[in-house]
Amino acid sequence: MGSTLFFLYEDRPGVIGAIGRLLADAHINIEDMRNPHDRETNRSLAILKVNQQVSTEVMERIRTEITARAAFYIKF
């Protein structure tokens, strides 16, 4: 079973790297990723399909480190 993760954040260098590092630390593989950006607000939405379910603790670590305005996931 996998999950799709969503993170809304203020765009700046290093955010995608931080998400990848924290998922790798938890032994979670990113299978697909999209990252639409709104130039007017300078916000981006990271959408990641991962190979397994993600714990609340990992989600919170990512949310905190990237200062996400919103963070949630869908299990499938």
Short mmCIF file of C-alpha atoms in Angstrom, two decimals:
data_model
loop_
_atom_site.label_atom_id
_atom_site.label_comp_id
_atom_site.label_asym_id
_atom_site.label_seq_id
_atom_site.Cartn_x
_atom_site.Cartn_y
_atom_site.Cartn_z
CA MET A 1 0.00 0.00 0.00
CA GLY A 2 1.17 3.49 -0.76
CA SER A 3 0.18 7.06 -0.09
CA THR A 4 -0.03 10.36 -1.89
CA LEU A 5 1.38 13.27 0.11
CA PHE A 6 0.51 16.94 -0.28
CA PHE A 7 2.52 19.88 1.07
CA LEU A 8 1.60 23.54 0.44
CA TYR A 9 4.55 25.82 1.14
CA GLU A 10 6.21 29.15 0.37
CA ASP A 11 8.63 28.41 -2.46
CA ARG A 12 12.32 28.70 -1.61
CA PRO A 13 15.51 26.72 -2.28
CA GLY A 14 15.96 23.44 -0.43
CA VAL A 15 12.33 22.48 0.22
CA ILE A 16 12.18 19.58 -2.24
CA GLY A 17 15.57 18.36 -1.01
CA ALA A 18 14.36 18.41 2.60
CA ILE A 19 11.24 16.42 1.72
CA GLY A 20 13.33 13.83 -0.14
CA ARG A 21 15.88 13.56 2.66
CA LEU A 22 13.26 13.08 5.38
CA LEU A 23 11.43 10.44 3.35
CA ALA A 24 14.72 8.65 2.61
CA ASP A 25 15.61 8.72 6.32
CA ALA A 26 12.31 6.86 6.92
CA HIS A 27 13.15 4.37 4.11
CA ILE A 28 10.27 5.65 1.97
CA ASN A 29 10.71 5.76 -1.81
CA ILE A 30 9.20 8.51 -3.98
CA GLU A 31 7.56 6.88 -7.01
CA ASP A 32 6.22 10.06 -8.64
CA MET A 33 6.24 13.77 -7.90
CA ARG A 34 4.57 16.93 -9.18
CA ASN A 35 5.26 20.44 -7.96
CA PRO A 36 2.97 23.11 -9.42
CA HIS A 37 3.93 26.69 -8.54
CA ASP A 38 1.85 29.87 -8.31
CA ARG A 39 4.02 32.85 -9.27
CA GLU A 40 1.54 35.39 -7.89
CA THR A 41 1.64 33.99 -4.35
CA ASN A 42 5.08 32.30 -4.56
CA ARG A 43 3.48 29.14 -3.18
CA SER A 44 4.08 25.62 -4.41
CA LEU A 45 2.21 22.37 -3.88
CA ALA A 46 4.40 19.28 -3.63
CA ILE A 47 2.42 16.17 -4.58
CA LEU A 48 4.31 12.93 -4.01
CA LYS A 49 3.28 9.33 -4.61
CA VAL A 50 5.28 7.08 -2.28
CA ASN A 51 5.64 3.31 -2.05
CA GLN A 52 4.23 2.85 1.44
CA GLN A 53 2.12 4.50 4.09
CA VAL A 54 3.72 7.42 5.89
CA SER A 55 3.46 7.80 9.66
CA THR A 56 2.02 10.87 11.31
CA GLU A 57 5.44 11.47 12.84
CA VAL A 58 7.19 11.60 9.44
CA MET A 59 4.49 13.91 8.07
CA GLU A 60 4.93 16.21 11.07
CA ARG A 61 8.72 16.25 10.68
CA ILE A 62 8.39 17.27 7.04
CA ARG A 63 5.66 19.84 7.76
CA THR A 64 7.77 21.43 10.48
CA GLU A 65 11.06 21.45 8.57
CA ILE A 66 9.63 23.00 5.40
CA THR A 67 7.21 25.29 7.31
CA ALA A 68 4.29 23.97 5.27
CA ARG A 69 1.06 25.96 5.31
CA ALA A 70 -0.80 22.65 4.91
CA ALA A 71 0.22 18.99 4.91
CA PHE A 72 -1.92 15.91 4.44
CA TYR A 73 -1.91 12.49 2.81
CA ILE A 74 -4.25 9.98 1.22
CA LYS A 75 -3.69 6.25 1.82
CA PHE A 76 -4.50 3.81 -0.96
#
